[in-house]
Coordinates of C-alpha atoms and ligand atoms in Angstrom, one line a residue:
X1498 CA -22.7 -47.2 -1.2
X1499 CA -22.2 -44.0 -2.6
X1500 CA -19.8 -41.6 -0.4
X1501 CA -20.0 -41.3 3.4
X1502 CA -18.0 -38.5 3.2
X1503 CA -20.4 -35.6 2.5
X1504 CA -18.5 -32.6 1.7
X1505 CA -21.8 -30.6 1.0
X1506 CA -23.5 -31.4 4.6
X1507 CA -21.4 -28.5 6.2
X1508 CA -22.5 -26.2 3.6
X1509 CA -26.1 -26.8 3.4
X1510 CA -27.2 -23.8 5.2
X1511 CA -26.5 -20.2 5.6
X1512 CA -25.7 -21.0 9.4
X1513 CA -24.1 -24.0 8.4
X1514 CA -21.7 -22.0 6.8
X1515 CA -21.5 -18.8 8.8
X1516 CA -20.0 -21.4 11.8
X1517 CA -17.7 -22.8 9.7
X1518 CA -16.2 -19.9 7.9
X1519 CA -12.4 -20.4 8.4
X1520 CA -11.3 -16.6 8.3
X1521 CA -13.1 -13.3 8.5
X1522 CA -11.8 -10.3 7.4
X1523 CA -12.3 -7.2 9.7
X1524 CA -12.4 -3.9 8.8
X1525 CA -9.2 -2.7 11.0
X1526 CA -6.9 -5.0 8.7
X1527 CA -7.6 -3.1 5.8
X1528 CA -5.6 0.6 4.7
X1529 CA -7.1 3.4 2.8
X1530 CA -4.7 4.8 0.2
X1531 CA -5.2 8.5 -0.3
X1532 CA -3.5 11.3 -2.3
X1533 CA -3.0 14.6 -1.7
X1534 CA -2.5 16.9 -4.4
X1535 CA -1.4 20.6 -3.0
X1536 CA -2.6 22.1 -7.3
X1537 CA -6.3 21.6 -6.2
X1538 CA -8.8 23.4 -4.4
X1539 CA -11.4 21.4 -4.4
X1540 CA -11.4 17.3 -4.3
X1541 CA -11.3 15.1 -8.0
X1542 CA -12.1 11.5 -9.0
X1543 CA -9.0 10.0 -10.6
X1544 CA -9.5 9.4 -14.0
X1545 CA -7.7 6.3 -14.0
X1546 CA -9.3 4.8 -10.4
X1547 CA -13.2 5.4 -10.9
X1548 CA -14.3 6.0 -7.1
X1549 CA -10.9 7.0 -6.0
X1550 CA -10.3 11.3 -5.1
X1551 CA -7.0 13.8 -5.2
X1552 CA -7.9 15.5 -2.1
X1553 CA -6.8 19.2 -1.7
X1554 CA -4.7 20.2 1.8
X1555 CA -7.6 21.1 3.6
X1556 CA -10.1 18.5 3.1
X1557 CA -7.8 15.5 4.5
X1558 CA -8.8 16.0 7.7
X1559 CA -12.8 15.8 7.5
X1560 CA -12.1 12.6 4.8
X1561 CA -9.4 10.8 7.4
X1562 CA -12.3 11.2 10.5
X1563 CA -14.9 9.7 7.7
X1564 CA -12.5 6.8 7.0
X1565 CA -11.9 6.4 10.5
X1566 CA -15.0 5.9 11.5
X1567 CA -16.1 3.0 9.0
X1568 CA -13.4 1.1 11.1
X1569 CA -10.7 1.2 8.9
X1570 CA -7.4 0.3 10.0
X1571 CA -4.9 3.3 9.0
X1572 CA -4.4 5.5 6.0
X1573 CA -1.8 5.6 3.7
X1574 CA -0.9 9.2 2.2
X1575 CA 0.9 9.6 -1.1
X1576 CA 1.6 13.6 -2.0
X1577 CA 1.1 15.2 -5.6
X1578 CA 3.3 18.4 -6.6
X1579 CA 4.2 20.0 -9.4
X1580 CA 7.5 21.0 -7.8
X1581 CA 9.5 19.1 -8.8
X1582 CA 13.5 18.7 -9.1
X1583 CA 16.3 16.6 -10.0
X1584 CA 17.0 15.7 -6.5
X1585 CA 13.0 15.6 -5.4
X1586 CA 13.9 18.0 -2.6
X1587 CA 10.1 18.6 -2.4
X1588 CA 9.7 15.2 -0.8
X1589 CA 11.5 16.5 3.1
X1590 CA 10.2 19.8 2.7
X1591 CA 8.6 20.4 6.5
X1592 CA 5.7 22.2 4.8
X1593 CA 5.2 20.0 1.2
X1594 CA 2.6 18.6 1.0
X1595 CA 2.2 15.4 2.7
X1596 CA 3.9 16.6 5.7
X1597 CA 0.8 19.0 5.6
X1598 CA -1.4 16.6 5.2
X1599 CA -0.1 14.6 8.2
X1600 CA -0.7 17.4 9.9
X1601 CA -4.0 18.0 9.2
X1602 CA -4.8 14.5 9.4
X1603 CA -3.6 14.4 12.8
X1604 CA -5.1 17.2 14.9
X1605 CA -8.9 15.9 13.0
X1606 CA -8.4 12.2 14.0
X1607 CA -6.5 9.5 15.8
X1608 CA -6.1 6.7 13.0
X1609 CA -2.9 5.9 12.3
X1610 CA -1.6 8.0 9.3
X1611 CA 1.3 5.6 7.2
X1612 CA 3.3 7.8 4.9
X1613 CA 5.1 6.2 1.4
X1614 CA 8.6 6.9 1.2
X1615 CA 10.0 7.8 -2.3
X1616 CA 11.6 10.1 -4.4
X1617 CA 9.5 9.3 -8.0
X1618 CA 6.3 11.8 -7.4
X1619 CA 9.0 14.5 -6.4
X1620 CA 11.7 13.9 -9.2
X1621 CA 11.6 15.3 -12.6
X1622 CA 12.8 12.7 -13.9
X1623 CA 10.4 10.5 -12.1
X1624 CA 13.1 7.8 -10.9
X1625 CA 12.8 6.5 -7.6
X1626 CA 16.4 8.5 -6.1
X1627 CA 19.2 10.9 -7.1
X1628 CA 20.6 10.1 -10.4
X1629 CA 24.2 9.4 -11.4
X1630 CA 25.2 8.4 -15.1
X1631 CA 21.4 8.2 -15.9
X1632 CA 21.4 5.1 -13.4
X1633 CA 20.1 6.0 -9.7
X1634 CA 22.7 6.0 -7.4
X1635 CA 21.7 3.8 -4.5
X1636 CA 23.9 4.5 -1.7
X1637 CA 23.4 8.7 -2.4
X1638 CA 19.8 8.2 -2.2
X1639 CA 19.4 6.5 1.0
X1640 CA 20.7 9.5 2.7
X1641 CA 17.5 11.3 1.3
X1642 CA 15.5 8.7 2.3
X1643 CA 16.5 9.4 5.9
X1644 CA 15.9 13.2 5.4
X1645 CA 11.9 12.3 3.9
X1646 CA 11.8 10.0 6.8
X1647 CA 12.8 12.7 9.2
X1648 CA 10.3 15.2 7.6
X1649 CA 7.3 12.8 7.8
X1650 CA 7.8 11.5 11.3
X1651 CA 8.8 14.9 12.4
X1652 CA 5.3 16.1 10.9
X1653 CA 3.6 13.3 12.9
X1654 CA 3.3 10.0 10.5
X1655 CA 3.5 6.8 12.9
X1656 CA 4.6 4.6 10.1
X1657 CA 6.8 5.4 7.2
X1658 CA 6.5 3.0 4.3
X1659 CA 9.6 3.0 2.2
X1660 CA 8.8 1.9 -1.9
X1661 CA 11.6 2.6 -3.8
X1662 CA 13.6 -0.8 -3.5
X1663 CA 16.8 0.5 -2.4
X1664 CA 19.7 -1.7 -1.4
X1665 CA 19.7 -1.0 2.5
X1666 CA 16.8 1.4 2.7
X1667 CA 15.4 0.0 5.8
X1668 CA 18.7 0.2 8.1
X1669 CA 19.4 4.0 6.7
X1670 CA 15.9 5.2 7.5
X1671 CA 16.3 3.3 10.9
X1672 CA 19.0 4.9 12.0
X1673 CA 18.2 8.3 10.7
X1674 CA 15.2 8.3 12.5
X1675 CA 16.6 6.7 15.7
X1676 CA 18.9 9.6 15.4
X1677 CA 16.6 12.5 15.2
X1678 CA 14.6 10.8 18.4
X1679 CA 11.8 9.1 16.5
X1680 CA 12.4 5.3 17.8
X1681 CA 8.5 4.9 18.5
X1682 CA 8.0 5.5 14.2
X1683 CA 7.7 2.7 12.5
X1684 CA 8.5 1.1 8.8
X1685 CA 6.7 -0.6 6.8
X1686 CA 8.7 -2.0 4.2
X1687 CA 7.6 -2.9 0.9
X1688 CA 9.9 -5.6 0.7
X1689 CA 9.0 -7.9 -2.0
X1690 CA 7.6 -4.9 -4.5
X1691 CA 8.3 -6.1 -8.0
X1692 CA 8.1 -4.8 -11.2
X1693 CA 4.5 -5.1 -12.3
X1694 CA 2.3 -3.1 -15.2
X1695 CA -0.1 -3.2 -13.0
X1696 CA 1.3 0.8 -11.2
X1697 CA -0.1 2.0 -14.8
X1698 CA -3.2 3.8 -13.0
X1699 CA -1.5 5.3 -10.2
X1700 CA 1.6 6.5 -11.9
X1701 CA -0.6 8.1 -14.5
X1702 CA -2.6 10.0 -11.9
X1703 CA 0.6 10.7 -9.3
X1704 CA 2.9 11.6 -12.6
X1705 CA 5.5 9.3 -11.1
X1706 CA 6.4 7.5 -14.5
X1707 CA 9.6 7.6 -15.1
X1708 CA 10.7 9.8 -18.0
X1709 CA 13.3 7.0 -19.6
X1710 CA 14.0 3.6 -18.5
X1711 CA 11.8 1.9 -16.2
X1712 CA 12.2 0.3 -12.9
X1713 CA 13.7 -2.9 -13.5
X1714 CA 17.3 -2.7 -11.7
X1715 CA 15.6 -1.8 -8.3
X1716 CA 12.0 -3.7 -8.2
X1717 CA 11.8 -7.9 -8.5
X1718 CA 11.6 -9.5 -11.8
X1719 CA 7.9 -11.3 -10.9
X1720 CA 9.8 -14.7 -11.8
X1721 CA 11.2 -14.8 -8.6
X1722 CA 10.1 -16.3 -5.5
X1723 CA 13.3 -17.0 -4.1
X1724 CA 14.6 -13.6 -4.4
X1725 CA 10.9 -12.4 -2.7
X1726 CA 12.2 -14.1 0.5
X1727 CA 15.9 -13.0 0.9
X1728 CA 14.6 -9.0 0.6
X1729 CA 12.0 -9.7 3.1
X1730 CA 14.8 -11.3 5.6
X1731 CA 16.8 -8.7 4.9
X1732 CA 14.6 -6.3 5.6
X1733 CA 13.2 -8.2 8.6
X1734 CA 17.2 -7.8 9.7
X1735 CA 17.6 -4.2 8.8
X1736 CA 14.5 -3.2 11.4
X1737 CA 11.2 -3.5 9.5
X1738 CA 7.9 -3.6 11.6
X1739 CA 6.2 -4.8 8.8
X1740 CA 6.6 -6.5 5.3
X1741 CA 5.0 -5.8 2.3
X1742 CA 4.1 -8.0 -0.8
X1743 CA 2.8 -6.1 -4.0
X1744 CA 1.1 -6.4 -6.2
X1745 CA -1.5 -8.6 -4.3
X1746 CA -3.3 -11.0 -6.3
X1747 CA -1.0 -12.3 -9.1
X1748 CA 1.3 -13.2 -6.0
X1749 CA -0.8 -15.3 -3.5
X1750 CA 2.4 -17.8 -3.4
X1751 CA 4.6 -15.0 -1.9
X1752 CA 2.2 -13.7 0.4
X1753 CA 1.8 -17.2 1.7
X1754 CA 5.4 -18.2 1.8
X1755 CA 6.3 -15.4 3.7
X1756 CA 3.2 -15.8 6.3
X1757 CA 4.6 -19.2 6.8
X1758 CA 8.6 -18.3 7.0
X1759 CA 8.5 -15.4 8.6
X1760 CA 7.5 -14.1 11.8
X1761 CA 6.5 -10.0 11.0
X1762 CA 2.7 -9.2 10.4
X1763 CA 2.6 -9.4 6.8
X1764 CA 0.8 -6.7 4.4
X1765 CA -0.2 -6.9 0.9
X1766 CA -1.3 -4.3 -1.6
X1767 CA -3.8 -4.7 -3.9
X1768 CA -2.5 -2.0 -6.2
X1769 CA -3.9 0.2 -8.7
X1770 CA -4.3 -2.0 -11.9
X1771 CA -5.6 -5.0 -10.0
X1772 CA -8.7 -2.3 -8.5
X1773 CA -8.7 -0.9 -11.7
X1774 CA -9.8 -4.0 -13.7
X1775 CA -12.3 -5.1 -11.2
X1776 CA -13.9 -1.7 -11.6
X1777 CA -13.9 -1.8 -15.4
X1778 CA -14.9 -5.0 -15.4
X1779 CA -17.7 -4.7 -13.0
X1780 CA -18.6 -1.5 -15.5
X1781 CA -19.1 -3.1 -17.9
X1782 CA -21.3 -5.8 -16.8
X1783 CA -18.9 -8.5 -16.9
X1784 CA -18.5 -9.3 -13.2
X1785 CA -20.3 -8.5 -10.1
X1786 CA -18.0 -5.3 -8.6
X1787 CA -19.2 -5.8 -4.8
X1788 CA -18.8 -9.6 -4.9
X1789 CA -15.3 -9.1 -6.7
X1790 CA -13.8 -6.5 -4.0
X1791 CA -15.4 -9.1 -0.8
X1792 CA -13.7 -12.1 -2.9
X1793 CA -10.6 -10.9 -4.0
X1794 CA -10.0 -9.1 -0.5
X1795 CA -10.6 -12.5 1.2
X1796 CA -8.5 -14.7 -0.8
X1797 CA -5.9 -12.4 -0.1
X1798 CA -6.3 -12.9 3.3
X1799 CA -6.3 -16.7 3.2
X1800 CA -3.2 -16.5 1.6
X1801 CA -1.7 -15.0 4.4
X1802 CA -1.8 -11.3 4.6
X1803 CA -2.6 -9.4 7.7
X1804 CA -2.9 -6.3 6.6
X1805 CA -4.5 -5.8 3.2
X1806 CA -3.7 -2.2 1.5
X1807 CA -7.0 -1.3 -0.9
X1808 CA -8.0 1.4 -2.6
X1809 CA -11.5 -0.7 -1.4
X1810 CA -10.6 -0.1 1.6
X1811 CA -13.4 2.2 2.6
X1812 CA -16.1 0.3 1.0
X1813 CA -15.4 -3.2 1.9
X1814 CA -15.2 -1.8 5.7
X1815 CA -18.6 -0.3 4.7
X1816 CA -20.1 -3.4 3.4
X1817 CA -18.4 -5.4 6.4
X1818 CA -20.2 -3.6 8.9
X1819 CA -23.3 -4.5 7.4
X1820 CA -22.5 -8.2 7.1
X1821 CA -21.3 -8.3 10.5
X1822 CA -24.4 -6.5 11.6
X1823 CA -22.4 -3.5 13.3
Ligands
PBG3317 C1 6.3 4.5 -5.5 C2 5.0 3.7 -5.4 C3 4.3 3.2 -6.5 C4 3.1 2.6 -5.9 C5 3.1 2.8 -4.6 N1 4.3 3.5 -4.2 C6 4.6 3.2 -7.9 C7 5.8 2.6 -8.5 O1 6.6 1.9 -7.9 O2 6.0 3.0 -9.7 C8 2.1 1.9 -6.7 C9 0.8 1.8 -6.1 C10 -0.3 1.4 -7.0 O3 -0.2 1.0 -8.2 O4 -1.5 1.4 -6.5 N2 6.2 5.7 -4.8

């Protein structure tokens, strides 16, 4: 007798599967990066992230209430400047740019605006904190850190999402905002952020590489899984809300390691590179770009994640609400 076991009855039917679907993603897990760039007047496609836009101050509010309303979760605001220093003084400036932008974003709309925290779009030398001996000087920096935190919850941010890997970054931002009266702000950590190729696009369009060197001493060597889970602890210790693993994709195991050891809501970020390919790809007739984004955003899901950062964020909530009949 050839199998009892029939695998295939539960998918024989579109209903068949539907019911059985194990997870769905929703639109209000997902986070639309945006950046703001305070040198344009009107908005740009990146060159580097087909379909992405550089908005100028002044058109973040209209885009944030369009985002907003597809059912999106929250945005995530990155600023572009050409002032730039050795300290990256720009970055807690009450009226730079993406404390403008918060701003803005605020009195248009009530979805939760999560700033990134780092020093590399405001530097000249594009390192992520103040430099010493051409190596950046980890305990001086977090006492920046604590000033841009300040700035961006002072200009109305409800998250702060700290990138740039710093020894004790979450504990100084903590306590700097805890000081200043901003308890109810919250951090999102990007804990396990390692050193990937795949930040090519967005450091070309943010002009965040760094000018010598690279990353290496602060982010994770991708090797290491081990390592992934002591900075997540850590940072779990130190006062995160949140914990981030990025890149997305090429680190499923991490994502679904730390899902199962850990108890924080757990984000991932599909970054740059990883849309960037799927777009090219999908340009070039090689895959199917829609069916990529739904796949790719789901598996990171099932892996673990429960809040997925995209720069597909807007139209997989788009396509969602069709699927889901809304
Ligand atoms: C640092 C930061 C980076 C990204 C988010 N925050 C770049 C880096 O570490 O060099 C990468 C995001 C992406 O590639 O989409 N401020």
């Amino acid at each position: 007798m050839y199998p009892q076991e029939r695998m295939r009855r539960l998918r024989a039917t579109p209903r068949m599967r539907r019911m059985l679907r194990e997870d769905a993603l929703r639109p209000e897990q997902l986070v639309q990066p945006l950046f703001v760039d305070e040198n344009i007047a009107e908005r740009r496609e990146v060159v580097t992230l087909p379909g992405q836009y550089a908005l100028p101050l002044g058109k973040v509010g209209e885009e944030c209430s369009r985002i907003e309303r597809l059912g999106v979760g929250a945005v995530l605001l990155f600023g572009i400047t050409c002032r730039k220093d050795p300290l990256g003084s720009e970055a807690w400036n009450h009226e730079g740019v993406v404390q403008s932008a918060v701003r803005e974003a605020k009195t248009a709309c009530d979805i939760p605006i999560i700033t990134d925290l780092c020093l590399c779009e405001y530097t000249d030398h594009g390192h992520c904190g103040q430099l010493r001996h051409d190596q950046v000087d980890n305990d001086a920096t977090l006492e920046l850190y604590g000033r841009i935190a300040v700035s961006q919850a002072r200009a109305g941010a409800d998250m702060v999402a700290p990138s740039g890997m710093m020894d004790g970054q979450v504990a100084a931002i903590r306590s700097a905002l805890d000081r200043e009266g901003f308890q109810g702000t919250g951090i999102m950590a990007y804990s396990a952020k390692f050193a990937s190729c795949f930040y090519g696009p967005f450091r070309d369009m943010v002009g965040s590489a760094p000018s010598n060197g690279d990353r290496r001493s602060h982010q994770m060597d991708p090797a290491n899984a081990r390592q992934a889970m002591r900075e997540m602890r850590l940072d779990a210790e130190e006062g995160a809300d949140m914990l981030m693993v990025k890149p997305a994709l090429p680190y499923l195991d991490i994502i679904c390691r730390a899902r199962d050891e850990l108890e924080l809501p757990i984000c991932a970020y599909q970054v740059s590179g990883e849309y960037a390919m799927i777009r090219s790809a999908a340009a070039n007739g090689m895959i199917d770009g829609r069916q990529a984004m739904m796949e790719s955003l789901s598996c990171i899901q099932r892996a673990g994640a429960d809040i997925i950062i995209t720069y597909f964020a807007t139209e997989a909530a788009r396509e969602l609400r069709c699927v889901n009949g809304a």
